[in-house]
């Protein structure tokens, strides 16, 4: 039940350290001697020196028992290859890929990535918006850092949707009025992101909802979704 | 009407290049010889070799005619000092500061920064959330990159609020039903960020609203706010 991190560059290293911090067991794969030296400086990390695009290397990292694989290689083509190999070996694993180009997003997803993250693009975009719309950047930072007291953006799975809501619309949930939480987006069963989902969208147990709210509001929403009932 | 960038490290360099890309005139201040060499490699950049914490250096960068100053020095104490000096010299300038520590946020704001941006913290936080809530990260990335067709998160100033809304509440605006756009946050007159602003908050011309919507929805919202009228 460990996490495999492929590539120990700046992003892979940061991911590994944060995962350790959160109590995860981490197995790093990298072929470069210089990376291995850096990995050795963190005694908690397990590692394999090898090429993560090779089946035998992923197998020796025990991919069949891993809960997630992060591929953070600076070369998007290599990440695509890792995704394909990993998905073939372990159909159910969560695969998260770093991408350096916006155009790689769909390719990586078709290759098997559940999520594609673009840290460098993000930095550039942030900086570009600084002068024109700094408040938007700061607002998004604060959401991510959750530094506004109590309020979070979380994802809520609809997999336990109460029977009374099956076939009903978002409007029928009446989330904002009943719970105070705000559904600002959803990810549908095909992996598409939808902002401000229209109230007439029919709920599906495969949806992930993105909900903004404080702990109390989010608890009310979860109760509403899973039981169909709510006592204020 | 130029932008001053203090510090030409990784963040300052990226900010400068993006600003040039957006047609801004940029004056960089840095004291290190190694930074000056890097600045010289971008012929469009104007620069001053000197210490940005000194009044005379900011004055020679013509701060009185600048529209914004970005201080991206790796040392938060130096950024605080630049903010204080810049705010003293130019009470109306927009000041954006980089920060490497969450605790510096309030200090930088008290020193005069309008906005505080934390790129490194953000990277770490992204990575930490990858395994537990990757969809949230990807969703926020997509908002920032605006890669979902048509939908944007923008800030809308209330400075031109129609007379009919002065003293009225957010509920009175009826934004979601009338425009389809979604107010997910606001920055109040004291610079505090509020998520999911409660419908009974009274509108103030000093508010900035954070609104999620497509171009059509946002145009409707702007018309609503500024004229009080709306034809669907
Ligand atoms: Ca603003
Ligand atoms: Ca998820």
mmCIF file with all atom_site columns, N, CA, C and O in Angstrom, chain A residues 11 14 94 96 109 115-116 122 124 126-127 129-130 134-135 138 143-144 146 151 155 182 187 193 195-196 212, chain B residues 11 14 94 96 109 115-116 122 124 126-127 129-130 134-135 138 142-144 146 151 155 182 187 193 195-196 212:
data_model
loop_
_atom_site.group_PDB
_atom_site.id
_atom_site.type_symbol
_atom_site.label_atom_id
_atom_site.label_alt_id
_atom_site.label_comp_id
_atom_site.label_asym_id
_atom_site.label_entity_id
_atom_site.label_seq_id
_atom_site.pdbx_PDB_ins_code
_atom_site.Cartn_x
_atom_site.Cartn_y
_atom_site.Cartn_z
_atom_site.occupancy
_atom_site.B_iso_or_equiv
_atom_site.pdbx_formal_charge
_atom_site.auth_seq_id
_atom_site.auth_comp_id
_atom_site.auth_asym_id
_atom_site.auth_atom_id
_atom_site.pdbx_PDB_model_num
ATOM 1   N N  . UNK A 1 11  ? 10.507  18.242 -8.746  1.00 0.00 ? 11  UNK A N  1
ATOM 2   C CA . UNK A 1 11  ? 9.120   17.887 -8.431  1.00 0.00 ? 11  UNK A CA 1
ATOM 3   C C  . UNK A 1 11  ? 8.993   16.537 -7.738  1.00 0.00 ? 11  UNK A C  1
ATOM 4   O O  . UNK A 1 11  ? 8.261   16.394 -6.771  1.00 0.00 ? 11  UNK A O  1
ATOM 5   N N  . UNK A 1 14  ? 10.205  16.827 -4.139  1.00 0.00 ? 14  UNK A N  1
ATOM 6   C CA . UNK A 1 14  ? 9.244   17.530 -3.288  1.00 0.00 ? 14  UNK A CA 1
ATOM 7   C C  . UNK A 1 14  ? 8.038   16.626 -2.975  1.00 0.00 ? 14  UNK A C  1
ATOM 8   O O  . UNK A 1 14  ? 7.597   16.544 -1.831  1.00 0.00 ? 14  UNK A O  1
ATOM 9   N N  . UNK A 1 94  ? -4.023  4.254  -8.924  1.00 0.00 ? 94  UNK A N  1
ATOM 10  C CA . UNK A 1 94  ? -4.148  5.675  -9.267  1.00 0.00 ? 94  UNK A CA 1
ATOM 11  C C  . UNK A 1 94  ? -2.827  6.170  -9.831  1.00 0.00 ? 94  UNK A C  1
ATOM 12  O O  . UNK A 1 94  ? -1.784  6.018  -9.200  1.00 0.00 ? 94  UNK A O  1
ATOM 13  N N  . UNK A 1 96  ? -0.732  9.449  -11.297 1.00 0.00 ? 96  UNK A N  1
ATOM 14  C CA . UNK A 1 96  ? -0.674  10.905 -11.387 1.00 0.00 ? 96  UNK A CA 1
ATOM 15  C C  . UNK A 1 96  ? 0.579   11.262 -12.162 1.00 0.00 ? 96  UNK A C  1
ATOM 16  O O  . UNK A 1 96  ? 1.672   10.829 -11.812 1.00 0.00 ? 96  UNK A O  1
ATOM 17  N N  . UNK A 1 109 ? -3.480  11.263 -20.303 1.00 0.00 ? 109 UNK A N  1
ATOM 18  C CA . UNK A 1 109 ? -4.700  10.643 -19.808 1.00 0.00 ? 109 UNK A CA 1
ATOM 19  C C  . UNK A 1 109 ? -5.055  9.412  -20.634 1.00 0.00 ? 109 UNK A C  1
ATOM 20  O O  . UNK A 1 109 ? -5.454  8.390  -20.094 1.00 0.00 ? 109 UNK A O  1
ATOM 21  N N  . UNK A 1 115 ? -4.756  11.673 -13.260 1.00 0.00 ? 115 UNK A N  1
ATOM 22  C CA . UNK A 1 115 ? -4.611  13.113 -13.092 1.00 0.00 ? 115 UNK A CA 1
ATOM 23  C C  . UNK A 1 115 ? -3.313  13.586 -13.693 1.00 0.00 ? 115 UNK A C  1
ATOM 24  O O  . UNK A 1 115 ? -2.300  12.895 -13.623 1.00 0.00 ? 115 UNK A O  1
ATOM 25  N N  . UNK A 1 116 ? -3.353  14.772 -14.275 1.00 0.00 ? 116 UNK A N  1
ATOM 26  C CA . UNK A 1 116 ? -2.163  15.379 -14.856 1.00 0.00 ? 116 UNK A CA 1
ATOM 27  C C  . UNK A 1 116 ? -1.965  16.742 -14.193 1.00 0.00 ? 116 UNK A C  1
ATOM 28  O O  . UNK A 1 116 ? -2.887  17.550 -14.143 1.00 0.00 ? 116 UNK A O  1
ATOM 29  N N  . UNK A 1 122 ? 2.008   26.391 -14.085 1.00 0.00 ? 122 UNK A N  1
ATOM 30  C CA . UNK A 1 122 ? 1.290   27.113 -13.060 1.00 0.00 ? 122 UNK A CA 1
ATOM 31  C C  . UNK A 1 122 ? 2.097   28.307 -12.560 1.00 0.00 ? 122 UNK A C  1
ATOM 32  O O  . UNK A 1 122 ? 1.577   29.413 -12.433 1.00 0.00 ? 122 UNK A O  1
ATOM 33  N N  . UNK A 1 124 ? 4.437   29.933 -14.109 1.00 0.00 ? 124 UNK A N  1
ATOM 34  C CA . UNK A 1 124 ? 4.488   30.953 -15.150 1.00 0.00 ? 124 UNK A CA 1
ATOM 35  C C  . UNK A 1 124 ? 3.187   31.734 -15.243 1.00 0.00 ? 124 UNK A C  1
ATOM 36  O O  . UNK A 1 124 ? 3.171   32.955 -15.340 1.00 0.00 ? 124 UNK A O  1
ATOM 37  N N  . UNK A 1 126 ? 0.907   32.102 -12.927 1.00 0.00 ? 126 UNK A N  1
ATOM 38  C CA . UNK A 1 126 ? 0.753   32.953 -11.741 1.00 0.00 ? 126 UNK A CA 1
ATOM 39  C C  . UNK A 1 126 ? 1.438   34.282 -11.951 1.00 0.00 ? 126 UNK A C  1
ATOM 40  O O  . UNK A 1 126 ? 0.878   35.344 -11.724 1.00 0.00 ? 126 UNK A O  1
ATOM 41  N N  . UNK A 1 127 ? 2.694   34.180 -12.368 1.00 0.00 ? 127 UNK A N  1
ATOM 42  C CA . UNK A 1 127 ? 3.490   35.390 -12.532 1.00 0.00 ? 127 UNK A CA 1
ATOM 43  C C  . UNK A 1 127 ? 2.864   36.308 -13.587 1.00 0.00 ? 127 UNK A C  1
ATOM 44  O O  . UNK A 1 127 ? 2.815   37.511 -13.439 1.00 0.00 ? 127 UNK A O  1
ATOM 45  N N  . UNK A 1 129 ? -0.162  36.714 -14.317 1.00 0.00 ? 129 UNK A N  1
ATOM 46  C CA . UNK A 1 129 ? -1.390  37.363 -13.867 1.00 0.00 ? 129 UNK A CA 1
ATOM 47  C C  . UNK A 1 129 ? -1.154  38.352 -12.739 1.00 0.00 ? 129 UNK A C  1
ATOM 48  O O  . UNK A 1 129 ? -2.072  39.060 -12.330 1.00 0.00 ? 129 UNK A O  1
ATOM 49  N N  . UNK A 1 130 ? 0.070   38.367 -12.230 1.00 0.00 ? 130 UNK A N  1
ATOM 50  C CA . UNK A 1 130 ? 0.341   39.154 -11.035 1.00 0.00 ? 130 UNK A CA 1
ATOM 51  C C  . UNK A 1 130 ? -0.109  40.599 -11.156 1.00 0.00 ? 130 UNK A C  1
ATOM 52  O O  . UNK A 1 130 ? -0.723  41.144 -10.249 1.00 0.00 ? 130 UNK A O  1
ATOM 53  N N  . UNK A 1 134 ? -3.894  40.225 -9.555  1.00 0.00 ? 134 UNK A N  1
ATOM 54  C CA . UNK A 1 134 ? -3.205  39.601 -8.414  1.00 0.00 ? 134 UNK A CA 1
ATOM 55  C C  . UNK A 1 134 ? -4.151  39.004 -7.393  1.00 0.00 ? 134 UNK A C  1
ATOM 56  O O  . UNK A 1 134 ? -3.823  38.018 -6.741  1.00 0.00 ? 134 UNK A O  1
ATOM 57  N N  . UNK A 1 135 ? -5.338  39.591 -7.237  1.00 0.00 ? 135 UNK A N  1
ATOM 58  C CA . UNK A 1 135 ? -6.260  39.088 -6.215  1.00 0.00 ? 135 UNK A CA 1
ATOM 59  C C  . UNK A 1 135 ? -6.733  37.679 -6.538  1.00 0.00 ? 135 UNK A C  1
ATOM 60  O O  . UNK A 1 135 ? -6.943  36.859 -5.636  1.00 0.00 ? 135 UNK A O  1
ATOM 61  N N  . UNK A 1 138 ? -3.958  35.317 -5.521  1.00 0.00 ? 138 UNK A N  1
ATOM 62  C CA . UNK A 1 138 ? -3.879  35.200 -4.068  1.00 0.00 ? 138 UNK A CA 1
ATOM 63  C C  . UNK A 1 138 ? -5.054  34.384 -3.530  1.00 0.00 ? 138 UNK A C  1
ATOM 64  O O  . UNK A 1 138 ? -4.902  33.562 -2.622  1.00 0.00 ? 138 UNK A O  1
ATOM 65  N N  . UNK A 1 143 ? -7.036  29.241 -1.234  1.00 0.00 ? 143 UNK A N  1
ATOM 66  C CA . UNK A 1 143 ? -7.839  28.023 -1.280  1.00 0.00 ? 143 UNK A CA 1
ATOM 67  C C  . UNK A 1 143 ? -6.931  26.810 -1.119  1.00 0.00 ? 143 UNK A C  1
ATOM 68  O O  . UNK A 1 143 ? -7.173  25.915 -0.316  1.00 0.00 ? 143 UNK A O  1
ATOM 69  N N  . UNK A 1 144 ? -5.825  26.806 -1.876  1.00 0.00 ? 144 UNK A N  1
ATOM 70  C CA . UNK A 1 144 ? -4.945  25.646 -1.869  1.00 0.00 ? 144 UNK A CA 1
ATOM 71  C C  . UNK A 1 144 ? -4.269  25.479 -0.510  1.00 0.00 ? 144 UNK A C  1
ATOM 72  O O  . UNK A 1 144 ? -4.146  24.374 0.007   1.00 0.00 ? 144 UNK A O  1
ATOM 73  N N  . UNK A 1 146 ? -5.440  26.579 2.172   1.00 0.00 ? 146 UNK A N  1
ATOM 74  C CA . UNK A 1 146 ? -6.484  26.517 3.186   1.00 0.00 ? 146 UNK A CA 1
ATOM 75  C C  . UNK A 1 146 ? -6.133  27.359 4.394   1.00 0.00 ? 146 UNK A C  1
ATOM 76  O O  . UNK A 1 146 ? -6.248  26.946 5.538   1.00 0.00 ? 146 UNK A O  1
ATOM 77  N N  . UNK A 1 151 ? -12.299 27.212 6.003   1.00 0.00 ? 151 UNK A N  1
ATOM 78  C CA . UNK A 1 151 ? -12.893 26.956 4.692   1.00 0.00 ? 151 UNK A CA 1
ATOM 79  C C  . UNK A 1 151 ? -11.971 26.130 3.805   1.00 0.00 ? 151 UNK A C  1
ATOM 80  O O  . UNK A 1 151 ? -10.768 26.315 3.783   1.00 0.00 ? 151 UNK A O  1
ATOM 81  N N  . UNK A 1 155 ? -13.066 17.528 -2.643  1.00 0.00 ? 155 UNK A N  1
ATOM 82  C CA . UNK A 1 155 ? -13.826 16.757 -3.604  1.00 0.00 ? 155 UNK A CA 1
ATOM 83  C C  . UNK A 1 155 ? -14.704 15.772 -2.848  1.00 0.00 ? 155 UNK A C  1
ATOM 84  O O  . UNK A 1 155 ? -14.295 15.156 -1.869  1.00 0.00 ? 155 UNK A O  1
ATOM 85  N N  . UNK A 1 182 ? -21.037 25.243 -1.429  1.00 0.00 ? 182 UNK A N  1
ATOM 86  C CA . UNK A 1 182 ? -21.178 25.744 -2.795  1.00 0.00 ? 182 UNK A CA 1
ATOM 87  C C  . UNK A 1 182 ? -20.491 24.770 -3.758  1.00 0.00 ? 182 UNK A C  1
ATOM 88  O O  . UNK A 1 182 ? -19.281 24.568 -3.686  1.00 0.00 ? 182 UNK A O  1
ATOM 89  N N  . UNK A 1 187 ? -16.395 16.681 -11.804 1.00 0.00 ? 187 UNK A N  1
ATOM 90  C CA . UNK A 1 187 ? -15.661 15.892 -12.780 1.00 0.00 ? 187 UNK A CA 1
ATOM 91  C C  . UNK A 1 187 ? -16.603 14.749 -13.142 1.00 0.00 ? 187 UNK A C  1
ATOM 92  O O  . UNK A 1 187 ? -17.059 14.017 -12.261 1.00 0.00 ? 187 UNK A O  1
ATOM 93  N N  . UNK A 1 193 ? -13.944 18.103 -16.728 1.00 0.00 ? 193 UNK A N  1
ATOM 94  C CA . UNK A 1 193 ? -14.230 19.053 -15.663 1.00 0.00 ? 193 UNK A CA 1
ATOM 95  C C  . UNK A 1 193 ? -15.300 20.034 -16.118 1.00 0.00 ? 193 UNK A C  1
ATOM 96  O O  . UNK A 1 193 ? -15.235 20.552 -17.229 1.00 0.00 ? 193 UNK A O  1
ATOM 97  N N  . UNK A 1 195 ? -17.239 23.521 -14.726 1.00 0.00 ? 195 UNK A N  1
ATOM 98  C CA . UNK A 1 195 ? -17.372 24.563 -13.715 1.00 0.00 ? 195 UNK A CA 1
ATOM 99  C C  . UNK A 1 195 ? -18.821 24.934 -13.556 1.00 0.00 ? 195 UNK A C  1
ATOM 100 O O  . UNK A 1 195 ? -19.566 24.897 -14.543 1.00 0.00 ? 195 UNK A O  1
ATOM 101 N N  . UNK A 1 196 ? -19.190 25.462 -12.414 1.00 0.00 ? 196 UNK A N  1
ATOM 102 C CA . UNK A 1 196 ? -20.538 25.989 -12.214 1.00 0.00 ? 196 UNK A CA 1
ATOM 103 C C  . UNK A 1 196 ? -21.563 25.065 -12.823 1.00 0.00 ? 196 UNK A C  1
ATOM 104 O O  . UNK A 1 196 ? -22.347 25.471 -13.679 1.00 0.00 ? 196 UNK A O  1
ATOM 105 N N  . UNK A 1 212 ? -16.949 24.056 -2.047  1.00 0.00 ? 212 UNK A N  1
ATOM 106 C CA . UNK A 1 212 ? -16.310 25.056 -1.213  1.00 0.00 ? 212 UNK A CA 1
ATOM 107 C C  . UNK A 1 212 ? -17.178 25.242 0.033   1.00 0.00 ? 212 UNK A C  1
ATOM 108 O O  . UNK A 1 212 ? -18.385 25.475 -0.089  1.00 0.00 ? 212 UNK A O  1
ATOM 109 N N  . UNK B 2 11  ? 11.920  33.240 -9.601  1.00 0.00 ? 11  UNK B N  1
ATOM 110 C CA . UNK B 2 11  ? 10.593  33.856 -9.670  1.00 0.00 ? 11  UNK B CA 1
ATOM 111 C C  . UNK B 2 11  ? 10.616  35.224 -10.351 1.00 0.00 ? 11  UNK B C  1
ATOM 112 O O  . UNK B 2 11  ? 9.750   35.528 -11.170 1.00 0.00 ? 11  UNK B O  1
ATOM 113 N N  . UNK B 2 14  ? 11.038  34.765 -14.124 1.00 0.00 ? 14  UNK B N  1
ATOM 114 C CA . UNK B 2 14  ? 9.823   34.283 -14.765 1.00 0.00 ? 14  UNK B CA 1
ATOM 115 C C  . UNK B 2 14  ? 8.774   35.412 -14.856 1.00 0.00 ? 14  UNK B C  1
ATOM 116 O O  . UNK B 2 14  ? 8.148   35.602 -15.904 1.00 0.00 ? 14  UNK B O  1
ATOM 117 N N  . UNK B 2 94  ? 0.708   49.759 -6.909  1.00 0.00 ? 94  UNK B N  1
ATOM 118 C CA . UNK B 2 94  ? 0.365   48.396 -6.534  1.00 0.00 ? 94  UNK B CA 1
ATOM 119 C C  . UNK B 2 94  ? 1.647   47.637 -6.222  1.00 0.00 ? 94  UNK B C  1
ATOM 120 O O  . UNK B 2 94  ? 2.563   47.593 -7.052  1.00 0.00 ? 94  UNK B O  1
ATOM 121 N N  . UNK B 2 96  ? 3.290   43.974 -5.134  1.00 0.00 ? 96  UNK B N  1
ATOM 122 C CA . UNK B 2 96  ? 3.082   42.534 -5.039  1.00 0.00 ? 96  UNK B CA 1
ATOM 123 C C  . UNK B 2 96  ? 4.368   41.927 -4.508  1.00 0.00 ? 96  UNK B C  1
ATOM 124 O O  . UNK B 2 96  ? 5.438   42.155 -5.059  1.00 0.00 ? 96  UNK B O  1
ATOM 125 N N  . UNK B 2 109 ? 1.962   42.522 4.233   1.00 0.00 ? 109 UNK B N  1
ATOM 126 C CA . UNK B 2 109 ? 0.803   43.376 3.982   1.00 0.00 ? 109 UNK B CA 1
ATOM 127 C C  . UNK B 2 109 ? 0.854   44.624 4.843   1.00 0.00 ? 109 UNK B C  1
ATOM 128 O O  . UNK B 2 109 ? 0.573   45.723 4.374   1.00 0.00 ? 109 UNK B O  1
ATOM 129 N N  . UNK B 2 115 ? -0.642  42.531 -2.417  1.00 0.00 ? 115 UNK B N  1
ATOM 130 C CA . UNK B 2 115 ? -0.814  41.096 -2.605  1.00 0.00 ? 115 UNK B CA 1
ATOM 131 C C  . UNK B 2 115 ? 0.457   40.366 -2.248  1.00 0.00 ? 115 UNK B C  1
ATOM 132 O O  . UNK B 2 115 ? 1.558   40.847 -2.511  1.00 0.00 ? 115 UNK B O  1
ATOM 133 N N  . UNK B 2 116 ? 0.286   39.192 -1.661  1.00 0.00 ? 116 UNK B N  1
ATOM 134 C CA . UNK B 2 116 ? 1.421   38.355 -1.297  1.00 0.00 ? 116 UNK B CA 1
ATOM 135 C C  . UNK B 2 116 ? 1.235   36.995 -1.973  1.00 0.00 ? 116 UNK B C  1
ATOM 136 O O  . UNK B 2 116 ? 0.184   36.368 -1.836  1.00 0.00 ? 116 UNK B O  1
ATOM 137 N N  . UNK B 2 122 ? 3.147   26.784 -2.560  1.00 0.00 ? 122 UNK B N  1
ATOM 138 C CA . UNK B 2 122 ? 2.118   26.243 -3.421  1.00 0.00 ? 122 UNK B CA 1
ATOM 139 C C  . UNK B 2 122 ? 2.567   24.930 -4.043  1.00 0.00 ? 122 UNK B C  1
ATOM 140 O O  . UNK B 2 122 ? 1.827   23.944 -4.044  1.00 0.00 ? 122 UNK B O  1
ATOM 141 N N  . UNK B 2 124 ? 4.776   22.842 -2.938  1.00 0.00 ? 124 UNK B N  1
ATOM 142 C CA . UNK B 2 124 ? 4.807   21.818 -1.910  1.00 0.00 ? 124 UNK B CA 1
ATOM 143 C C  . UNK B 2 124 ? 3.413   21.312 -1.576  1.00 0.00 ? 124 UNK B C  1
ATOM 144 O O  . UNK B 2 124 ? 3.180   20.115 -1.454  1.00 0.00 ? 124 UNK B O  1
ATOM 145 N N  . UNK B 2 126 ? 0.722   21.437 -3.423  1.00 0.00 ? 126 UNK B N  1
ATOM 146 C CA . UNK B 2 126 ? 0.196   20.652 -4.549  1.00 0.00 ? 126 UNK B CA 1
ATOM 147 C C  . UNK B 2 126 ? 0.638   19.209 -4.433  1.00 0.00 ? 126 UNK B C  1
ATOM 148 O O  . UNK B 2 126 ? -0.157  18.282 -4.536  1.00 0.00 ? 126 UNK B O  1
ATOM 149 N N  . UNK B 2 127 ? 1.950   19.048 -4.258  1.00 0.00 ? 127 UNK B N  1
ATOM 150 C CA . UNK B 2 127 ? 2.505   17.699 -4.207  1.00 0.00 ? 127 UNK B CA 1
ATOM 151 C C  . UNK B 2 127 ? 1.911   16.919 -3.044  1.00 0.00 ? 127 UNK B C  1
ATOM 152 O O  . UNK B 2 127 ? 1.603   15.738 -3.158  1.00 0.00 ? 127 UNK B O  1
ATOM 153 N N  . UNK B 2 129 ? -0.958  17.119 -1.769  1.00 0.00 ? 129 UNK B N  1
ATOM 154 C CA . UNK B 2 129 ? -2.350  16.732 -1.974  1.00 0.00 ? 129 UNK B CA 1
ATOM 155 C C  . UNK B 2 129 ? -2.509  15.730 -3.104  1.00 0.00 ? 129 UNK B C  1
ATOM 156 O O  . UNK B 2 129 ? -3.609  15.218 -3.330  1.00 0.00 ? 129 UNK B O  1
ATOM 157 N N  . UNK B 2 130 ? -1.429  15.476 -3.822  1.00 0.00 ? 130 UNK B N  1
ATOM 158 C CA . UNK B 2 130 ? -1.531  14.663 -5.034  1.00 0.00 ? 130 UNK B CA 1
ATOM 159 C C  . UNK B 2 130 ? -2.224  13.336 -4.807  1.00 0.00 ? 130 UNK B C  1
ATOM 160 O O  . UNK B 2 130 ? -3.092  12.938 -5.573  1.00 0.00 ? 130 UNK B O  1
ATOM 161 N N  . UNK B 2 134 ? -6.113  14.453 -5.708  1.00 0.00 ? 134 UNK B N  1
ATOM 162 C CA . UNK B 2 134 ? -5.530  14.951 -6.958  1.00 0.00 ? 134 UNK B CA 1
ATOM 163 C C  . UNK B 2 134 ? -6.520  15.736 -7.813  1.00 0.00 ? 134 UNK B C  1
ATOM 164 O O  . UNK B 2 134 ? -6.124  16.644 -8.536  1.00 0.00 ? 134 UNK B O  1
ATOM 165 N N  . UNK B 2 135 ? -7.812  15.400 -7.737  1.00 0.00 ? 135 UNK B N  1
ATOM 166 C CA . UNK B 2 135 ? -8.779  16.102 -8.578  1.00 0.00 ? 135 UNK B CA 1
ATOM 167 C C  . UNK B 2 135 ? -8.901  17.576 -8.202  1.00 0.00 ? 135 UNK B C  1
ATOM 168 O O  . UNK B 2 135 ? -9.108  18.428 -9.064  1.00 0.00 ? 135 UNK B O  1
ATOM 169 N N  . UNK B 2 138 ? -5.962  19.360 -9.780  1.00 0.00 ? 138 UNK B N  1
ATOM 170 C CA . UNK B 2 138 ? -6.134  19.473 -11.228 1.00 0.00 ? 138 UNK B CA 1
ATOM 171 C C  . UNK B 2 138 ? -7.209  20.514 -11.557 1.00 0.00 ? 138 UNK B C  1
ATOM 172 O O  . UNK B 2 138 ? -7.067  21.301 -12.493 1.00 0.00 ? 138 UNK B O  1
ATOM 173 N N  . UNK B 2 142 ? -6.693  23.946 -13.660 1.00 0.00 ? 142 UNK B N  1
ATOM 174 C CA . UNK B 2 142 ? -7.466  24.248 -14.859 1.00 0.00 ? 142 UNK B CA 1
ATOM 175 C C  . UNK B 2 142 ? -8.130  25.615 -14.751 1.00 0.00 ? 142 UNK B C  1
ATOM 176 O O  . UNK B 2 142 ? -8.273  26.317 -15.743 1.00 0.00 ? 142 UNK B O  1
ATOM 177 N N  . UNK B 2 143 ? -8.523  26.002 -13.549 1.00 0.00 ? 143 UNK B N  1
ATOM 178 C CA . UNK B 2 143 ? -9.055  27.355 -13.378 1.00 0.00 ? 143 UNK B CA 1
ATOM 179 C C  . UNK B 2 143 ? -7.962  28.372 -13.722 1.00 0.00 ? 143 UNK B C  1
ATOM 180 O O  . UNK B 2 143 ? -8.166  29.305 -14.479 1.00 0.00 ? 143 UNK B O  1
ATOM 181 N N  . UNK B 2 144 ? -6.764  28.142 -13.176 1.00 0.00 ? 144 UNK B N  1
ATOM 182 C CA . UNK B 2 144 ? -5.686  29.110 -13.364 1.00 0.00 ? 144 UNK B CA 1
ATOM 183 C C  . UNK B 2 144 ? -5.244  29.156 -14.822 1.00 0.00 ? 144 UNK B C  1
ATOM 184 O O  . UNK B 2 144 ? -4.988  30.211 -15.382 1.00 0.00 ? 144 UNK B O  1
ATOM 185 N N  . UNK B 2 146 ? -7.084  28.345 -17.233 1.00 0.00 ? 146 UNK B N  1
ATOM 186 C CA . UNK B 2 146 ? -8.276  28.625 -18.020 1.00 0.00 ? 146 UNK B CA 1
ATOM 187 C C  . UNK B 2 146 ? -8.311  27.760 -19.266 1.00 0.00 ? 146 UNK B C  1
ATOM 188 O O  . UNK B 2 146 ? -8.527  28.226 -20.369 1.00 0.00 ? 146 UNK B O  1
ATOM 189 N N  . UNK B 2 151 ? -14.550 29.109 -19.694 1.00 0.00 ? 151 UNK B N  1
ATOM 190 C CA . UNK B 2 151 ? -14.829 29.457 -18.300 1.00 0.00 ? 151 UNK B CA 1
ATOM 191 C C  . UNK B 2 151 ? -13.611 30.068 -17.618 1.00 0.00 ? 151 UNK B C  1
ATOM 192 O O  . UNK B 2 151 ? -12.489 29.633 -17.809 1.00 0.00 ? 151 UNK B O  1
ATOM 193 N N  . UNK B 2 155 ? -11.751 38.608 -11.246 1.00 0.00 ? 155 UNK B N  1
ATOM 194 C CA . UNK B 2 155 ? -12.150 39.487 -10.167 1.00 0.00 ? 155 UNK B CA 1
ATOM 195 C C  . UNK B 2 155 ? -12.939 40.644 -10.761 1.00 0.00 ? 155 UNK B C  1
ATOM 196 O O  . UNK B 2 155 ? -12.601 41.184 -11.813 1.00 0.00 ? 155 UNK B O  1
ATOM 197 N N  . UNK B 2 182 ? -21.196 32.678 -10.843 1.00 0.00 ? 182 UNK B N  1
ATOM 198 C CA . UNK B 2 182 ? -21.188 32.185 -9.466  1.00 0.00 ? 182 UNK B CA 1
ATOM 199 C C  . UNK B 2 182 ? -20.157 32.979 -8.662  1.00 0.00 ? 182 UNK B C  1
ATOM 200 O O  . UNK B 2 182 ? -18.969 32.943 -8.971  1.00 0.00 ? 182 UNK B O  1
ATOM 201 N N  . UNK B 2 187 ? -13.094 39.922 -1.652  1.00 0.00 ? 187 UNK B N  1
ATOM 202 C CA . UNK B 2 187 ? -12.051 40.544 -0.838  1.00 0.00 ? 187 UNK B CA 1
ATOM 203 C C  . UNK B 2 187 ? -12.668 41.836 -0.338  1.00 0.00 ? 187 UNK B C  1
ATOM 204 O O  . UNK B 2 187 ? -13.120 42.660 -1.143  1.00 0.00 ? 187 UNK B O  1
ATOM 205 N N  . UNK B 2 193 ? -10.126 37.948 2.762   1.00 0.00 ? 193 UNK B N  1
ATOM 206 C CA . UNK B 2 193 ? -10.783 37.107 1.785   1.00 0.00 ? 193 UNK B CA 1
ATOM 207 C C  . UNK B 2 193 ? -11.917 36.346 2.454   1.00 0.00 ? 193 UNK B C  1
ATOM 208 O O  . UNK B 2 193 ? -11.750 35.804 3.544   1.00 0.00 ? 193 UNK B O  1
ATOM 209 N N  . UNK B 2 195 ? -14.744 33.311 1.534   1.00 0.00 ? 195 UNK B N  1
ATOM 210 C CA . UNK B 2 195 ? -15.269 32.339 0.583   1.00 0.00 ? 195 UNK B CA 1
ATOM 211 C C  . UNK B 2 195 ? -16.773 32.289 0.682   1.00 0.00 ? 195 UNK B C  1
ATOM 212 O O  . UNK B 2 195 ? -17.315 32.478 1.782   1.00 0.00 ? 195 UNK B O  1
ATOM 213 N N  . UNK B 2 196 ? -17.441 31.855 -0.375  1.00 0.00 ? 196 UNK B N  1
ATOM 214 C CA . UNK B 2 196 ? -18.885 31.629 -0.331  1.00 0.00 ? 196 UNK B CA 1
ATOM 215 C C  . UNK B 2 196 ? -19.581 32.725 0.444   1.00 0.00 ? 196 UNK B C  1
ATOM 216 O O  . UNK B 2 196 ? -20.250 32.452 1.442   1.00 0.00 ? 196 UNK B O  1
ATOM 217 N N  . UNK B 2 212 ? -16.905 33.001 -10.997 1.00 0.00 ? 212 UNK B N  1
ATOM 218 C CA . UNK B 2 212 ? -16.640 31.911 -11.915 1.00 0.00 ? 212 UNK B CA 1
ATOM 219 C C  . UNK B 2 212 ? -17.749 31.930 -12.975 1.00 0.00 ? 212 UNK B C  1
ATOM 220 O O  . UNK B 2 212 ? -18.927 31.921 -12.642 1.00 0.00 ? 212 UNK B O  1
#
